[in-house]
Structure formats: C-alpha cells, structure tokens
Short mmCIF file of C-alpha atoms (C1' of nucleotides) in Angstrom, two decimals:
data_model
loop_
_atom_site.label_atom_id
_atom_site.label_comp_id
_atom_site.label_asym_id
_atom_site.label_seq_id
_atom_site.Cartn_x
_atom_site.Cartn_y
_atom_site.Cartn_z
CA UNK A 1 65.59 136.64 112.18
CA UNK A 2 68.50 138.07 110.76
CA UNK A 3 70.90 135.18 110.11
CA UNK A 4 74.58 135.83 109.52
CA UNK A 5 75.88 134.61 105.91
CA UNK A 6 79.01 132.34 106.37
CA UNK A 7 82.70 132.70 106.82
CA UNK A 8 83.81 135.43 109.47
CA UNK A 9 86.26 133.77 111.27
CA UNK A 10 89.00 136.65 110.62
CA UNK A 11 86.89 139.56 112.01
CA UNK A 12 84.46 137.20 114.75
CA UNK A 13 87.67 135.98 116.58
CA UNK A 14 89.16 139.39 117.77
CA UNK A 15 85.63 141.40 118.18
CA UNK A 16 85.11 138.36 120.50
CA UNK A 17 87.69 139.38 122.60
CA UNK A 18 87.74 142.78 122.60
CA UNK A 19 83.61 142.10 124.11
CA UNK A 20 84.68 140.12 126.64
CA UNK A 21 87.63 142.67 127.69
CA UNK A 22 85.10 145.54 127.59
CA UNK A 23 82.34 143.32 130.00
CA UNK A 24 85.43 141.88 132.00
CA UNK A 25 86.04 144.96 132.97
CA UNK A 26 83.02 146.35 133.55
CA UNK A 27 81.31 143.75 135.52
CA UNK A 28 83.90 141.29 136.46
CA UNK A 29 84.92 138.13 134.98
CA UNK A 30 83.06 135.53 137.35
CA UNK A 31 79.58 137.98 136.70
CA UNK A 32 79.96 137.84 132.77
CA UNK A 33 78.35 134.91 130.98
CA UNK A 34 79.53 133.69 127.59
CA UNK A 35 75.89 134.32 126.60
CA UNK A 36 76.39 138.03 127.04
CA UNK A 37 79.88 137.94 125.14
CA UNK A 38 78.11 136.75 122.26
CA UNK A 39 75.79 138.57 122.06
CA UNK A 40 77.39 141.84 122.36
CA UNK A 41 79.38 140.29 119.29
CA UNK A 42 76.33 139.28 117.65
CA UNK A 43 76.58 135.15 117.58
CA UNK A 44 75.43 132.88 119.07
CA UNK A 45 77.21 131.26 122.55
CA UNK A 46 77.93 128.08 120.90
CA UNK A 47 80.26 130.31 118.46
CA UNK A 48 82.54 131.27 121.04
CA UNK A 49 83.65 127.92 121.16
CA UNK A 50 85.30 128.11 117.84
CA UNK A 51 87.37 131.24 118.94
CA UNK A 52 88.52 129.55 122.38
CA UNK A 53 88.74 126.35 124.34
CA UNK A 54 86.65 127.47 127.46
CA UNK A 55 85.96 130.75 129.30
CA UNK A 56 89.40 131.11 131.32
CA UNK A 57 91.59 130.42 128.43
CA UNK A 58 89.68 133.50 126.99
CA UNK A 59 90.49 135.51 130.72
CA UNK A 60 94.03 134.12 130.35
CA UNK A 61 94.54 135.31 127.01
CA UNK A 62 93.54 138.74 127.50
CA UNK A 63 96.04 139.07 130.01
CA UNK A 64 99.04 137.41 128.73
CA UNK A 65 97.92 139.36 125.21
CA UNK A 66 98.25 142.62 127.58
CA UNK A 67 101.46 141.85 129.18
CA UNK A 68 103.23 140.47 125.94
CA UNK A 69 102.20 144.29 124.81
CA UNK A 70 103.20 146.13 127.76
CA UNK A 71 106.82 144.45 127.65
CA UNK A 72 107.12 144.76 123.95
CA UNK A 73 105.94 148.38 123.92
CA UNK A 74 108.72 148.90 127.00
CA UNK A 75 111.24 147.06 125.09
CA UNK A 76 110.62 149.51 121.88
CA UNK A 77 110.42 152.75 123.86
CA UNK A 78 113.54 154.25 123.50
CA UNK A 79 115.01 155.38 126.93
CA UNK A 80 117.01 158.66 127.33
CA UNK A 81 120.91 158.86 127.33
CA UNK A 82 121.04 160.41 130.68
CA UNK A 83 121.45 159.73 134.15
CA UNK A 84 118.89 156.85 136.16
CA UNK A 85 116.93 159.48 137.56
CA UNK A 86 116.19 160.51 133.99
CA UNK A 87 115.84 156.98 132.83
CA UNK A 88 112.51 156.84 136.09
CA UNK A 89 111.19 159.74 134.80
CA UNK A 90 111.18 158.09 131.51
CA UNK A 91 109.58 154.82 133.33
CA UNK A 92 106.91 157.25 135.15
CA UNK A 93 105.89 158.87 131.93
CA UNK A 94 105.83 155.34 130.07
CA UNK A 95 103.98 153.97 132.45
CA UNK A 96 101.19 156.34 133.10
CA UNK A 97 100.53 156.64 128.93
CA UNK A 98 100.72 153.06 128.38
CA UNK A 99 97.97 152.37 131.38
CA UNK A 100 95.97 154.99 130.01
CA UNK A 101 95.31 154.12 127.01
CA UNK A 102 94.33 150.88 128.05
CA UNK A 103 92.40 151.15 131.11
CA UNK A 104 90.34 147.95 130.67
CA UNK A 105 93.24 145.65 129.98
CA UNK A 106 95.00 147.51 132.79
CA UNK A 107 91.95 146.86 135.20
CA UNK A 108 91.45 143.10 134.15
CA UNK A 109 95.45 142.28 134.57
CA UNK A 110 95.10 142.72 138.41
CA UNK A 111 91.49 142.40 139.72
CA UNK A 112 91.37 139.09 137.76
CA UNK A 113 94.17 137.58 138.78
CA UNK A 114 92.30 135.49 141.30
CA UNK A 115 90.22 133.50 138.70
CA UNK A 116 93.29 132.16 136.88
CA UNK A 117 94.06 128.80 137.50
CA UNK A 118 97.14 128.51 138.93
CA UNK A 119 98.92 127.21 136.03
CA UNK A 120 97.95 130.15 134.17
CA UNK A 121 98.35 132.77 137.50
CA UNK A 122 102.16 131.40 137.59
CA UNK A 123 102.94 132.61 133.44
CA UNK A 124 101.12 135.98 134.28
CA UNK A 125 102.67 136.41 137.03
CA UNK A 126 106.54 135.92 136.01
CA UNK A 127 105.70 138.39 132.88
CA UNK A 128 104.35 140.64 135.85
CA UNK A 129 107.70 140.35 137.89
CA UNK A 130 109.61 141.18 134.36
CA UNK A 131 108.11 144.63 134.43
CA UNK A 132 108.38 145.03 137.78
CA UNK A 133 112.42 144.51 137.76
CA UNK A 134 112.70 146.94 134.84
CA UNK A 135 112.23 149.43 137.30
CA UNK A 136 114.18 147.97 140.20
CA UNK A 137 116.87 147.96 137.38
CA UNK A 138 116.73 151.42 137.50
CA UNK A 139 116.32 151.94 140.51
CA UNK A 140 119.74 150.41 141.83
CA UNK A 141 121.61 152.11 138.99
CA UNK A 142 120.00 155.58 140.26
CA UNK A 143 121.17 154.19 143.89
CA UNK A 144 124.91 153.69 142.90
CA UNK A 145 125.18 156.42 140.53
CA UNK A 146 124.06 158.77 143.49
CA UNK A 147 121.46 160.15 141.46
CA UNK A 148 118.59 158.32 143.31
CA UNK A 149 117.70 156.86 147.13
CA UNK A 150 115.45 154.67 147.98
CA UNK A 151 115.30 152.98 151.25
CA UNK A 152 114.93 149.46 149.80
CA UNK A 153 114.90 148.92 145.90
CA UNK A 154 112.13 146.45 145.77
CA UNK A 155 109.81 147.64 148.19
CA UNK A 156 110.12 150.93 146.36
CA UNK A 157 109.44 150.01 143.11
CA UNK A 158 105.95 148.01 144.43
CA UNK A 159 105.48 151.20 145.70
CA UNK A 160 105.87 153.39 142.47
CA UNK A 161 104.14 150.88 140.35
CA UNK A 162 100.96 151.18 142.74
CA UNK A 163 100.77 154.64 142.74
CA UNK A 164 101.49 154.67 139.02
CA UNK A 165 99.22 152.52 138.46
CA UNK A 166 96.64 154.30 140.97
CA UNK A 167 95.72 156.92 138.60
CA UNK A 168 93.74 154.50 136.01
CA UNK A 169 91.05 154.01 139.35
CA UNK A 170 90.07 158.22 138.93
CA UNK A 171 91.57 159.43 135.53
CA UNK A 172 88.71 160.52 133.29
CA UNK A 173 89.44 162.42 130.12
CA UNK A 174 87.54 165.92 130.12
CA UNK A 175 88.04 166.29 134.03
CA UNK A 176 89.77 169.01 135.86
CA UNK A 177 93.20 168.23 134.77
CA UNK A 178 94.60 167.29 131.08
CA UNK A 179 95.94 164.18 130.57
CA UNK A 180 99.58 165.52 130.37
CA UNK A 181 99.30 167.72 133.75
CA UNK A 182 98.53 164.37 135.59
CA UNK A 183 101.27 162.88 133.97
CA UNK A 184 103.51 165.98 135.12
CA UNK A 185 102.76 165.68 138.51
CA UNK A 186 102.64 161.51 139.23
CA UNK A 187 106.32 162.37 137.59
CA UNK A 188 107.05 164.66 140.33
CA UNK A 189 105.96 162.33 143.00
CA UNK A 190 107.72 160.18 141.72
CA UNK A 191 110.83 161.43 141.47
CA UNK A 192 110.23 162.64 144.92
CA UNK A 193 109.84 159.38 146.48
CA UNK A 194 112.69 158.11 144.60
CA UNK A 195 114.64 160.73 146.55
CA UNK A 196 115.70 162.62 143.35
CA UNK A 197 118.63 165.19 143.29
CA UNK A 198 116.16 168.75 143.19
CA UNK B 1 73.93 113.68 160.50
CA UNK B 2 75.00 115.95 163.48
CA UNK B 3 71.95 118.11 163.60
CA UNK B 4 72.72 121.33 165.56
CA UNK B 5 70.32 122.04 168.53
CA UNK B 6 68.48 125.02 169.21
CA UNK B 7 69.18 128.40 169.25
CA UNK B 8 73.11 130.04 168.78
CA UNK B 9 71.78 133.11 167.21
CA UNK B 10 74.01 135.27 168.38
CA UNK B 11 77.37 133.56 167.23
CA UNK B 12 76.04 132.00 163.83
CA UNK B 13 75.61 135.72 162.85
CA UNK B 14 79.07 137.25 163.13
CA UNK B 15 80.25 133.62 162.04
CA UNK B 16 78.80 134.09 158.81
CA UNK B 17 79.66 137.30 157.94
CA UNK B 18 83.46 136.41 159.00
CA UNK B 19 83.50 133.30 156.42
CA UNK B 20 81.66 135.63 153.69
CA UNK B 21 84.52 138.04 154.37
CA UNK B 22 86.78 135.94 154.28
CA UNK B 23 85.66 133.88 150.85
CA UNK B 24 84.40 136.77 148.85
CA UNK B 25 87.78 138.15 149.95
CA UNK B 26 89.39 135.01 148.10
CA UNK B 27 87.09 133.91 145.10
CA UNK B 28 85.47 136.82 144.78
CA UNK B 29 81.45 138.03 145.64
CA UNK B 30 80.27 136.73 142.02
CA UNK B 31 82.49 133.29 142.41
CA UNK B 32 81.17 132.52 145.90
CA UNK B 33 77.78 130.64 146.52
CA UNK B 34 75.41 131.55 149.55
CA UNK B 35 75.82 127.45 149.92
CA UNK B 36 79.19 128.18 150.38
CA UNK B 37 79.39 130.74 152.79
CA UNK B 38 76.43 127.99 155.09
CA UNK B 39 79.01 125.51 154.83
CA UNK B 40 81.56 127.11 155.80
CA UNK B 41 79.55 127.91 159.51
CA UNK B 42 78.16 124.72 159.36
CA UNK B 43 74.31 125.37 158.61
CA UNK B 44 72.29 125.16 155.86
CA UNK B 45 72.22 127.80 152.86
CA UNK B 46 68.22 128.87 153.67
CA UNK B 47 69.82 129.84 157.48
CA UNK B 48 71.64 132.47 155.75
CA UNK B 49 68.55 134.32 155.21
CA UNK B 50 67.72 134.55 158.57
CA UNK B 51 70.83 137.07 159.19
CA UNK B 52 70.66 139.02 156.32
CA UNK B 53 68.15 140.20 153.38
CA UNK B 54 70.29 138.67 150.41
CA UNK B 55 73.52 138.22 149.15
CA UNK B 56 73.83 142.12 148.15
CA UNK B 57 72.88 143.07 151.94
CA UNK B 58 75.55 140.79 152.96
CA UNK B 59 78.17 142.12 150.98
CA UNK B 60 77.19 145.61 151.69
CA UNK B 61 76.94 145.83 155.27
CA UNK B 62 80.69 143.98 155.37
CA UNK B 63 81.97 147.30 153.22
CA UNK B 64 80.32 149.69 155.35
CA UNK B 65 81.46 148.24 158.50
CA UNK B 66 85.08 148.37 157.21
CA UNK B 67 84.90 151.89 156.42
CA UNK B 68 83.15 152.73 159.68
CA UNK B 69 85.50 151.11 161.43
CA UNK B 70 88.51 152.38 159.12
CA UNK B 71 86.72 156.50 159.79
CA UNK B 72 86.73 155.79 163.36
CA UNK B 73 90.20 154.06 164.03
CA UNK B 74 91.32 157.22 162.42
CA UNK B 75 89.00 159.48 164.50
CA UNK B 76 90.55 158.07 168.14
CA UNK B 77 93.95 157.75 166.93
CA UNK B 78 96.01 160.70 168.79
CA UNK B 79 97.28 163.19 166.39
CA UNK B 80 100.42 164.57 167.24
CA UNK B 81 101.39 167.67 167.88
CA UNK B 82 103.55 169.01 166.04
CA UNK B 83 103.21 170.29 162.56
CA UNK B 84 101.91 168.97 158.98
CA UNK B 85 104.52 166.75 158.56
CA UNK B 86 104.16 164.89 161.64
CA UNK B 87 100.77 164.75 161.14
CA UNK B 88 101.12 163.22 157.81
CA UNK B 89 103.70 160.70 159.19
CA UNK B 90 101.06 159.57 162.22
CA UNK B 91 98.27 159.38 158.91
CA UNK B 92 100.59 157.15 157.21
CA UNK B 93 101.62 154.84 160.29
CA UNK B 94 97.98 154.42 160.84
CA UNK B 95 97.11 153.60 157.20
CA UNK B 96 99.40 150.88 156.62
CA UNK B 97 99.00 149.57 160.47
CA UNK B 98 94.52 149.51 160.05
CA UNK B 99 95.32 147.91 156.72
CA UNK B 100 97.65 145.22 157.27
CA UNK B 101 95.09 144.07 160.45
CA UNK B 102 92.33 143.49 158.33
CA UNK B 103 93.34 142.28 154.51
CA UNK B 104 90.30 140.81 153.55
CA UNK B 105 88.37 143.72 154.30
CA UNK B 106 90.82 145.65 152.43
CA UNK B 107 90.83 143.91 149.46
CA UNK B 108 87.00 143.60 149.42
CA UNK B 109 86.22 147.02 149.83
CA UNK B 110 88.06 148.13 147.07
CA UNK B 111 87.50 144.82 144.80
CA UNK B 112 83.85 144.72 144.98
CA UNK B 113 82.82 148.42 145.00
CA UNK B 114 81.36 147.55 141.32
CA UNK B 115 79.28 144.61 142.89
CA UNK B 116 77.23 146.87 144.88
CA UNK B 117 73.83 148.32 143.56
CA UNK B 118 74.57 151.99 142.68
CA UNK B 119 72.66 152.85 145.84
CA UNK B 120 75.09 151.11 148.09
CA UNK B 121 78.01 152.36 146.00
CA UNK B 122 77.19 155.74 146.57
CA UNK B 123 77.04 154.98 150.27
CA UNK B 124 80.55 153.11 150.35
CA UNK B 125 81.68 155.91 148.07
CA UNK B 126 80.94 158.99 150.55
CA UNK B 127 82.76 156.97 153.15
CA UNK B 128 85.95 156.45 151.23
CA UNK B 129 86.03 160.06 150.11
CA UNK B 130 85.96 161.22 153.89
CA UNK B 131 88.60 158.61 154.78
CA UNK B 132 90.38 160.70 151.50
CA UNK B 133 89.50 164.48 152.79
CA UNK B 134 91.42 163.70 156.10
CA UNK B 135 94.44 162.76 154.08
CA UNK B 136 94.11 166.18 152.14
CA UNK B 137 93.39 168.54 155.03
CA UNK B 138 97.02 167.16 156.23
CA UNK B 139 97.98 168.04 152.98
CA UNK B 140 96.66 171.50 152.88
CA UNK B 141 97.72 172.57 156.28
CA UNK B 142 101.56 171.19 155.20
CA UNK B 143 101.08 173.44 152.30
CA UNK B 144 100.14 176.16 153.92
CA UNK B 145 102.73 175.97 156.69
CA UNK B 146 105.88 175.15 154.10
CA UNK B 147 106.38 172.04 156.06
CA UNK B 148 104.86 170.18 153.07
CA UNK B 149 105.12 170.44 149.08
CA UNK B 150 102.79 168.67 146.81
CA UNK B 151 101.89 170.09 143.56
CA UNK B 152 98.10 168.88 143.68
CA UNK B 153 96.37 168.86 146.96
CA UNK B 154 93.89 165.78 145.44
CA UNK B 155 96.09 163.74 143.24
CA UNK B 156 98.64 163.50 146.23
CA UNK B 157 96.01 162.61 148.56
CA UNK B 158 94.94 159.98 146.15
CA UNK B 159 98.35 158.67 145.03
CA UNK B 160 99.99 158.58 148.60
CA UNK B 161 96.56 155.83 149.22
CA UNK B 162 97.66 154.33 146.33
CA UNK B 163 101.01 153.72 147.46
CA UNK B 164 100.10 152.73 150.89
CA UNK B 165 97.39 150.49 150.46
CA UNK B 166 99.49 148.93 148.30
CA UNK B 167 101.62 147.54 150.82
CA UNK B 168 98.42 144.83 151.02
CA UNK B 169 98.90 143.38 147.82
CA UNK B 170 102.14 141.82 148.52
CA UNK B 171 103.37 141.89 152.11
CA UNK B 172 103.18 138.73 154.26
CA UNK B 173 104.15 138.26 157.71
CA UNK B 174 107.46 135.69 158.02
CA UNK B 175 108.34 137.59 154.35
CA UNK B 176 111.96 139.47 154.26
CA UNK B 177 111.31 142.41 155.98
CA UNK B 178 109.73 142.90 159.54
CA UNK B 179 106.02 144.88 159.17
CA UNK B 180 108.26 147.56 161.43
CA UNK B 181 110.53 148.00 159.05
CA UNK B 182 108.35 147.95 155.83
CA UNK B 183 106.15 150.78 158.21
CA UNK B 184 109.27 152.85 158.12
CA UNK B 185 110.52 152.30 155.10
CA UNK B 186 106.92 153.30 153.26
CA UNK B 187 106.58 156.87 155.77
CA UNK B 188 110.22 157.46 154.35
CA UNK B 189 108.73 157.57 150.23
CA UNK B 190 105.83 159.09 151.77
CA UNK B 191 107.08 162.40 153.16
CA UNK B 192 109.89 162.62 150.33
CA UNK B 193 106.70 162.43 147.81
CA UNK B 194 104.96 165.09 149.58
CA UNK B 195 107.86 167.10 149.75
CA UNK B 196 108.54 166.51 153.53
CA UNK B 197 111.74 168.82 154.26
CA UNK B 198 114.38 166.70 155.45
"C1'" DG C 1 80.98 129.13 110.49
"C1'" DT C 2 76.86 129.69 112.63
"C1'" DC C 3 72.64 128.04 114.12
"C1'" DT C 4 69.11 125.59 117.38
"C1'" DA C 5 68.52 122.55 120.98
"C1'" DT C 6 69.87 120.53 124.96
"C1'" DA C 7 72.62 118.17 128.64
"C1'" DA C 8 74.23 118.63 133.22
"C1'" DT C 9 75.04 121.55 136.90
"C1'" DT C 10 74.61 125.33 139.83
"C1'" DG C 11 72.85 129.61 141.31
"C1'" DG C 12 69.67 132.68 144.83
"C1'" DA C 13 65.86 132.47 147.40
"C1'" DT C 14 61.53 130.55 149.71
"C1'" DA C 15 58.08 127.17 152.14
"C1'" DG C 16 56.93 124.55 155.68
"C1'" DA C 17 58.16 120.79 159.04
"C1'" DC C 18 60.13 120.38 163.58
"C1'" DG D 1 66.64 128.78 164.66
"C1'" DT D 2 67.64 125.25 161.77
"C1'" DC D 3 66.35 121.69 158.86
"C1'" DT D 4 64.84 119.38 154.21
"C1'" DA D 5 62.91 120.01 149.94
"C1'" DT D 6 62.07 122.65 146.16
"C1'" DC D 7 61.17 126.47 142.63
"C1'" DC D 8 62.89 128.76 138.88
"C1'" DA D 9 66.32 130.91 136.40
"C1'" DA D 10 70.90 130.89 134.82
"C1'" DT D 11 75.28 128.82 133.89
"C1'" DT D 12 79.15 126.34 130.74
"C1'" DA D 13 79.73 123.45 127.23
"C1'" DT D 14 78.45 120.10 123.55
"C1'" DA D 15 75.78 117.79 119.51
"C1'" DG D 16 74.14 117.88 115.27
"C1'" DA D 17 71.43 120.36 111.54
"C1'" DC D 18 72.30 123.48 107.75
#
DNA sequence: GTCTATAATTGGATAGAC
DNA sequence: GTCTATCCAATTATAGAC
C-alpha cells in the first residue's frame, strides 16, 4: 500500500481542517468520524492527533478561525463617507459577499454551536455579539441622524442579520439570479426594513 | 427495580416522541442515543422499537407532523379581509405566534432536514415549499394591487421567513421585551421590507 | 510524521423470557 | 408491552513500531 514518505506537517495540518470543514458541513459535526477526516486527507486517524488535541478543539477552531476572519475582514473593509443609511447598505453588501464565499464556515458557525462545550460556546459567542453590535452601531447613528428607523435597534439588527444571513440556505451559483442581483435586492430589503429615506 | 406493569401503550407512544423532540431538539439527532430517548420515558431502549421502525422513522414522522400541523394552523387561521397588506400582516402574526409555541419543533425541522434519507427530505421539502407559496401568493396579490412592493416575488418570500423565524433563535419569555411587543415590532420591518405603504 | 494495532466505550437494533 | 441480554459495528483516543 502506498505509504506516505515523511515530514508533511506544513501542508497535513491545514488540508486537515479544511476536510473536516467541508464534512462538518455536509453531514454535521456529531455524524462525522475522525476516521472519515483522515481519510479524505489521506492519513491515517491516529495522525489527526498531531494536528489537534481532540475532535471539538478541531469544531472550535474552525469557528473561532471563521469569526477572527469575519471581524478582521469587517475591520479592513473600508466603509463609505456618507450618511448611516449608506454605511447599512455598505453592511448589507459586506455581509452577503463575505457569507458567500464561505458558505461552509458560514453553515458550521451556527448549526454547530450546540456541540461546543460551554467554555468554548461562551468565546464564540462574545466574537458573535461583536459583529452583531457593528450593526446596531449603525443602526442608532442612522436613528439619530434621521436617516434610518427602526422600531427597536437590537431586535432589528437580529432581524437583518437573519435574513442576511438567510440567503446562504438557497443561493446557488448558476441559478436564476446572478450573484450581484441577489445582493441588489437583500440590499433593498434591507434598507426597507431599516425604514430608509426613499 | 420498579418494573412497570402491563400495558400503557397509548401514553408511552406520544411520551417518546415528546422526549425525542425535545432532545434531538437540544443535542442534536446524531448526538442523541435511542437509550437516551428510553430513559428519558422510563423504559428500556428495545421498547422504542415497538413505536416506531428506527431512529430515521422517528425523526421523520416528528418533521412531518410539524409541518402538517404548521400547513394547517395556517389553513384555519381567518384571513382578513382587507387587502394584501393586511393579509401579509395576519401571515406574519401567525408565523412568529405557531413558531414561538413550538421551538423545538422549529429548530428541528430546519436543523435536521440533512439527517433525513433523501426520500424523507423530499417529503419534508414539498411541505416547506407550500408553507413558502402561501407567503408568495400574499406577495403577488400585494403586487398586483400596489398595496405591496417587493422587487422579487421568491427571494422576499424567502427572506421575510428568514427574518421571522428568526425571532426563535434568540427570544425567551421573562427576556426584555413582552412576545406582544416583539410580534409588533417584527410585522413593523416586515411590511416596510415588502414595501407596505404607510 | 505516519503507520498498525488496540483499548475502552458506545451506538442501533434484535431475540426471547415473562 | 416491557424486560434482560446480546450481537455486531462503529466510535474516540492512545501506544509503540518504524
């Protein structure tokens, strides 16, 4: 049988993860054996155990990976001079390409949340709550400037976030709408809901 | 050992499906054990089997009942009168009301669609989309009449659900807000994202 | 760094006594 | 209808050879 030569440690290591973020996804973290994980990767199980401590430090480390990026890629994204109801539309669009392109990280972040111990649920969840007041943030600005109203700032952005978030459950490329005509009209809602200025 | 006496088949069946509700609503289908779910009712694990075909069965029949029950809450709730908009306001005071009764239904039925054997899927599937084509005929008819304005009959139908259900994932009774008051506050973003007219 | 082998536990499901 | 006992397969994680 085709044994591996040695030292792989630099590649192994992150194709390990990125198999069990595909199969998380896919089937479910509780319904995924390390067995499979390795060999998607090609190794043997006993391997993993050189790459992580134990199967939830690998769940919790996909997720905290994904919200460290969400945050930093928030932080970096340069947000528009304008008015709050430009700076949601800016969140909206953000939001939705961001999600996109990661639909499995996306998926993982919230359906797993239940299998994290509750150690690890409370860091995921205060990195969570971060993003989440970004958009209250804007929210209240919008609110006072006069340029938004919402009926309740938190309530509304749950709300925006969910159906933001919503579109990752049907989005297919190659459908019946592009990628950026979606985006145009969750942006719309949006906006809508926020009680926008027309 | 408290051995139970004869025959309580009528009560041990509904008694198990509540505690498989309400565990594989908590840990998960893959994370709970049929031992579990005996337990739980007090019997052994091999009783299960007298009540349902397998695990699978179990889980299925649970999502098909919600949905059932979900299509015909809907179908002897009262419609109003009046036009689209009302219409859509009654759809979304019955969404959020059905769904904040039954949470662990809820969360199952959208949490474990991937559990289910394609067959079954399909099944659950076909009643979700109906539960969805109600939502869009509102839609339509708004549309049509000017009462309403969305800018994509489907993706509104699918994004208002979004929203709504969403209300599940956080709110608690005894929380800030009254359910009343998080009703009305969610039919306000509701008709302002489908372009109610004020 | 990866392998084989295995420990220790747990899983779904069934058989047969009562 | 429920029990005990059990089959058989699968699980996570570790030990030790190479």
């Amino acid at each position: 049988m085709a044994r591996k030569p040695g030292s792989r440690a630099e590649i192994t290591g992150p194709r390990l993860r990125d198999a069990a973020l595909r199969l998380f996804a896919r089937d479910g973290y509780a319904a995924v054996s390390m067995r499979q994980i390795a060999a998607e990767v090609g190794v043997q199980a006993g391997a993993i155990y050189l790459y992580t401590a134990d199967k939830q430090t690998l769940l919790f480390q996909l997720m905290q990976d994904h919200m460290d990026a969400l945050l930093g890629a928030w932080a970096d994204s340069t947000p528009p001079l304008g008015d709050a109801r430009a700076r949601l539309q800016h969140f909206a669009r953000f939001h939705i390409r961001f999600h996109a392109a990661r639909a499995d990280a996306v998926f993982i972040a919230y359906m797993e949340l239940r299998n994290l111990t509750p150690a690890n649920f409370a860091t995921v969840e205060a990195l969570r709550k971060r993003y989440e007041t970004e958009l209250e943030t804007i929210l209240r600005a919008g609110q006072d400037e006069g340029t938004l109203a919402v009926p309740d700032t938190k309530l509304a952005a749950m709300a925006l976030i969910a159906m933001l978030t919503g579109v990752n459950t049907w989005f297919r490329e190659g459908g019946r709408l592009s990628r950026d005509r979606v985006e145009e009209i969750y942006v719309d809602m949006v906006l809508k809901a926020a009680g926008a200025r027309a």
